[in-house]
Amino acid sequence: MVIALKILLVIASLGLIAAVLLQQGKSAGLSGAISGGAEHLFGKQKARGLELFLSRLTMGLAIAFFILALVVAYVVKTA
């Protein structure tokens, strides 16, 4: 069981790394540097499509990673 949990932890961590690297930067290019902060602050730019999917995938994988890390630490400590 410990090995299966560790394999799931490695898969979750690799998925999290991939999801973060696939996301586009919030201030891409010169126009983002000038007006990106204001658009982000006032909510003019809403996430759609792939950007929204990657954001939610990153959140889900991060939650799974932390839960799996806690479970693996508990199981290894008690075993």
Short mmCIF file of N, CA and C in Angstrom, two decimals:
data_model
loop_
_atom_site.label_atom_id
_atom_site.label_comp_id
_atom_site.label_asym_id
_atom_site.label_seq_id
_atom_site.Cartn_x
_atom_site.Cartn_y
_atom_site.Cartn_z
N MET A 1 0.82 -1.19 0.00
CA MET A 1 0.00 0.00 0.00
C MET A 1 0.88 1.27 0.00
N VAL A 2 1.97 1.22 0.71
CA VAL A 2 2.87 2.37 0.78
C VAL A 2 3.44 2.67 -0.60
N ILE A 3 3.80 1.63 -1.32
CA ILE A 3 4.37 1.83 -2.66
C ILE A 3 3.34 2.44 -3.60
N ALA A 4 2.10 1.97 -3.52
CA ALA A 4 1.03 2.52 -4.37
C ALA A 4 0.80 3.99 -4.06
N LEU A 5 0.81 4.36 -2.79
CA LEU A 5 0.63 5.76 -2.41
C LEU A 5 1.79 6.63 -2.89
N LYS A 6 3.00 6.09 -2.80
CA LYS A 6 4.16 6.85 -3.28
C LYS A 6 4.13 7.04 -4.79
N ILE A 7 3.67 6.02 -5.51
CA ILE A 7 3.53 6.14 -6.97
C ILE A 7 2.49 7.21 -7.31
N LEU A 8 1.36 7.21 -6.59
CA LEU A 8 0.35 8.24 -6.81
C LEU A 8 0.89 9.64 -6.49
N LEU A 9 1.73 9.74 -5.45
CA LEU A 9 2.32 11.02 -5.09
C LEU A 9 3.26 11.52 -6.19
N VAL A 10 4.04 10.63 -6.77
CA VAL A 10 4.95 11.02 -7.86
C VAL A 10 4.15 11.45 -9.09
N ILE A 11 3.07 10.71 -9.41
CA ILE A 11 2.23 11.07 -10.55
C ILE A 11 1.60 12.43 -10.34
N ALA A 12 1.09 12.68 -9.12
CA ALA A 12 0.47 13.97 -8.82
C ALA A 12 1.50 15.10 -8.91
N SER A 13 2.72 14.85 -8.44
CA SER A 13 3.74 15.91 -8.48
C SER A 13 4.17 16.20 -9.92
N LEU A 14 4.34 15.17 -10.74
CA LEU A 14 4.69 15.40 -12.14
C LEU A 14 3.56 16.10 -12.89
N GLY A 15 2.33 15.73 -12.61
CA GLY A 15 1.18 16.40 -13.22
C GLY A 15 1.10 17.86 -12.82
N LEU A 16 1.39 18.14 -11.54
CA LEU A 16 1.38 19.52 -11.06
C LEU A 16 2.46 20.35 -11.73
N ILE A 17 3.65 19.79 -11.88
CA ILE A 17 4.73 20.49 -12.57
C ILE A 17 4.35 20.79 -14.01
N ALA A 18 3.78 19.80 -14.70
CA ALA A 18 3.39 19.99 -16.09
C ALA A 18 2.29 21.04 -16.22
N ALA A 19 1.31 21.02 -15.33
CA ALA A 19 0.20 21.98 -15.40
C ALA A 19 0.70 23.40 -15.16
N VAL A 20 1.63 23.57 -14.24
CA VAL A 20 2.16 24.91 -13.97
C VAL A 20 2.98 25.41 -15.16
N LEU A 21 3.78 24.52 -15.75
CA LEU A 21 4.61 24.95 -16.87
C LEU A 21 3.79 25.23 -18.13
N LEU A 22 2.64 24.62 -18.27
CA LEU A 22 1.80 24.86 -19.44
C LEU A 22 1.03 26.17 -19.37
N GLN A 23 0.91 26.74 -18.20
CA GLN A 23 0.14 27.97 -18.06
C GLN A 23 0.90 29.15 -18.64
N GLN A 24 0.14 30.06 -19.22
CA GLN A 24 0.72 31.26 -19.80
C GLN A 24 0.90 32.29 -18.70
N GLY A 25 1.94 33.10 -18.82
CA GLY A 25 2.19 34.14 -17.84
C GLY A 25 1.08 35.17 -17.83
N LYS A 26 0.85 35.77 -16.68
CA LYS A 26 -0.23 36.77 -16.56
C LYS A 26 0.10 38.06 -17.30
N SER A 27 1.36 38.41 -17.38
CA SER A 27 1.72 39.65 -18.07
C SER A 27 2.65 39.31 -19.23
N ALA A 28 2.08 38.77 -20.28
CA ALA A 28 2.87 38.37 -21.44
C ALA A 28 3.06 39.56 -22.36
N GLY A 29 4.30 39.89 -22.63
CA GLY A 29 4.59 40.97 -23.58
C GLY A 29 4.55 42.34 -22.95
N LEU A 30 4.81 43.35 -23.79
CA LEU A 30 4.87 44.73 -23.33
C LEU A 30 3.50 45.26 -22.93
N SER A 31 2.46 44.88 -23.67
CA SER A 31 1.12 45.38 -23.33
C SER A 31 0.67 44.83 -21.98
N GLY A 32 1.07 43.63 -21.65
CA GLY A 32 0.73 43.08 -20.34
C GLY A 32 1.47 43.78 -19.23
N ALA A 33 2.67 44.22 -19.51
CA ALA A 33 3.45 44.93 -18.49
C ALA A 33 2.85 46.29 -18.19
N ILE A 34 2.25 46.93 -19.20
CA ILE A 34 1.70 48.26 -19.01
C ILE A 34 0.30 48.21 -18.40
N SER A 35 -0.55 47.40 -18.97
CA SER A 35 -1.95 47.41 -18.52
C SER A 35 -2.38 46.11 -17.86
N GLY A 36 -1.51 45.15 -17.70
CA GLY A 36 -1.89 43.85 -17.15
C GLY A 36 -2.36 43.93 -15.72
N GLY A 37 -1.72 44.77 -14.91
CA GLY A 37 -2.11 44.89 -13.52
C GLY A 37 -3.50 45.46 -13.36
N ALA A 38 -3.83 46.47 -14.14
CA ALA A 38 -5.14 47.09 -14.04
C ALA A 38 -6.24 46.14 -14.52
N GLU A 39 -5.97 45.42 -15.59
CA GLU A 39 -6.96 44.48 -16.09
C GLU A 39 -7.19 43.36 -15.09
N HIS A 40 -6.13 42.91 -14.46
CA HIS A 40 -6.28 41.84 -13.49
C HIS A 40 -6.98 42.34 -12.24
N LEU A 41 -6.69 43.57 -11.83
CA LEU A 41 -7.26 44.13 -10.62
C LEU A 41 -8.76 44.35 -10.76
N PHE A 42 -9.19 44.88 -11.88
CA PHE A 42 -10.60 45.21 -12.06
C PHE A 42 -11.38 44.09 -12.73
N GLY A 43 -10.77 42.98 -13.05
CA GLY A 43 -11.48 41.82 -13.57
C GLY A 43 -11.94 41.93 -15.00
N LYS A 44 -11.28 42.71 -15.82
CA LYS A 44 -11.69 42.84 -17.21
C LYS A 44 -11.29 41.61 -18.02
N GLN A 45 -10.29 40.90 -17.55
CA GLN A 45 -9.80 39.76 -18.29
C GLN A 45 -10.24 38.49 -17.56
N LYS A 46 -11.18 37.78 -18.14
CA LYS A 46 -11.69 36.57 -17.50
C LYS A 46 -11.07 35.35 -18.16
N ALA A 47 -10.80 34.34 -17.33
CA ALA A 47 -10.20 33.12 -17.85
C ALA A 47 -11.24 32.32 -18.62
N ARG A 48 -10.86 31.85 -19.79
CA ARG A 48 -11.76 31.06 -20.62
C ARG A 48 -10.99 29.94 -21.26
N GLY A 49 -11.70 28.88 -21.58
CA GLY A 49 -11.13 27.80 -22.36
C GLY A 49 -9.99 27.08 -21.66
N LEU A 50 -8.88 26.97 -22.37
CA LEU A 50 -7.73 26.22 -21.88
C LEU A 50 -7.14 26.86 -20.63
N GLU A 51 -7.15 28.17 -20.57
CA GLU A 51 -6.60 28.88 -19.40
C GLU A 51 -7.38 28.53 -18.13
N LEU A 52 -8.70 28.49 -18.24
CA LEU A 52 -9.53 28.13 -17.09
C LEU A 52 -9.33 26.67 -16.71
N PHE A 53 -9.24 25.80 -17.71
CA PHE A 53 -9.02 24.38 -17.46
C PHE A 53 -7.69 24.15 -16.75
N LEU A 54 -6.62 24.79 -17.23
CA LEU A 54 -5.31 24.62 -16.61
C LEU A 54 -5.29 25.18 -15.19
N SER A 55 -6.00 26.25 -14.95
CA SER A 55 -6.07 26.82 -13.61
C SER A 55 -6.76 25.87 -12.65
N ARG A 56 -7.87 25.31 -13.07
CA ARG A 56 -8.58 24.36 -12.22
C ARG A 56 -7.81 23.05 -12.04
N LEU A 57 -7.14 22.61 -13.10
CA LEU A 57 -6.33 21.40 -13.02
C LEU A 57 -5.18 21.59 -12.04
N THR A 58 -4.55 22.75 -12.08
CA THR A 58 -3.46 23.04 -11.16
C THR A 58 -3.95 23.03 -9.72
N MET A 59 -5.10 23.63 -9.48
CA MET A 59 -5.66 23.66 -8.13
C MET A 59 -5.98 22.24 -7.64
N GLY A 60 -6.59 21.44 -8.49
CA GLY A 60 -6.92 20.07 -8.12
C GLY A 60 -5.69 19.22 -7.86
N LEU A 61 -4.68 19.35 -8.71
CA LEU A 61 -3.45 18.59 -8.52
C LEU A 61 -2.70 19.05 -7.28
N ALA A 62 -2.73 20.32 -6.98
CA ALA A 62 -2.07 20.82 -5.77
C ALA A 62 -2.74 20.26 -4.52
N ILE A 63 -4.06 20.25 -4.51
CA ILE A 63 -4.79 19.69 -3.37
C ILE A 63 -4.50 18.20 -3.23
N ALA A 64 -4.51 17.48 -4.36
CA ALA A 64 -4.21 16.05 -4.33
C ALA A 64 -2.79 15.80 -3.84
N PHE A 65 -1.84 16.63 -4.27
CA PHE A 65 -0.45 16.46 -3.85
C PHE A 65 -0.31 16.63 -2.34
N PHE A 66 -0.91 17.68 -1.79
CA PHE A 66 -0.78 17.91 -0.36
C PHE A 66 -1.46 16.82 0.47
N ILE A 67 -2.63 16.39 0.04
CA ILE A 67 -3.32 15.32 0.76
C ILE A 67 -2.53 14.02 0.69
N LEU A 68 -2.04 13.68 -0.50
CA LEU A 68 -1.24 12.46 -0.64
C LEU A 68 0.05 12.54 0.16
N ALA A 69 0.68 13.70 0.20
CA ALA A 69 1.91 13.85 0.98
C ALA A 69 1.64 13.63 2.46
N LEU A 70 0.54 14.16 2.97
CA LEU A 70 0.18 13.94 4.37
C LEU A 70 -0.14 12.48 4.65
N VAL A 71 -0.87 11.85 3.74
CA VAL A 71 -1.24 10.44 3.92
C VAL A 71 0.00 9.54 3.88
N VAL A 72 0.89 9.79 2.93
CA VAL A 72 2.12 8.99 2.83
C VAL A 72 2.96 9.18 4.09
N ALA A 73 3.09 10.40 4.56
CA ALA A 73 3.87 10.64 5.78
C ALA A 73 3.27 9.91 6.98
N TYR A 74 1.95 9.94 7.09
CA TYR A 74 1.29 9.24 8.20
C TYR A 74 1.45 7.74 8.10
N VAL A 75 1.28 7.18 6.90
CA VAL A 75 1.38 5.74 6.70
C VAL A 75 2.81 5.25 6.93
N VAL A 76 3.79 6.01 6.46
CA VAL A 76 5.18 5.60 6.65
C VAL A 76 5.56 5.67 8.13
N LYS A 77 5.04 6.67 8.81
CA LYS A 77 5.35 6.82 10.24
C LYS A 77 4.75 5.70 11.07
N THR A 78 3.54 5.26 10.73
CA THR A 78 2.87 4.22 11.51
C THR A 78 3.32 2.82 11.12
N ALA A 79 3.90 2.67 9.93
CA ALA A 79 4.31 1.33 9.48
C ALA A 79 5.63 0.91 10.07
#
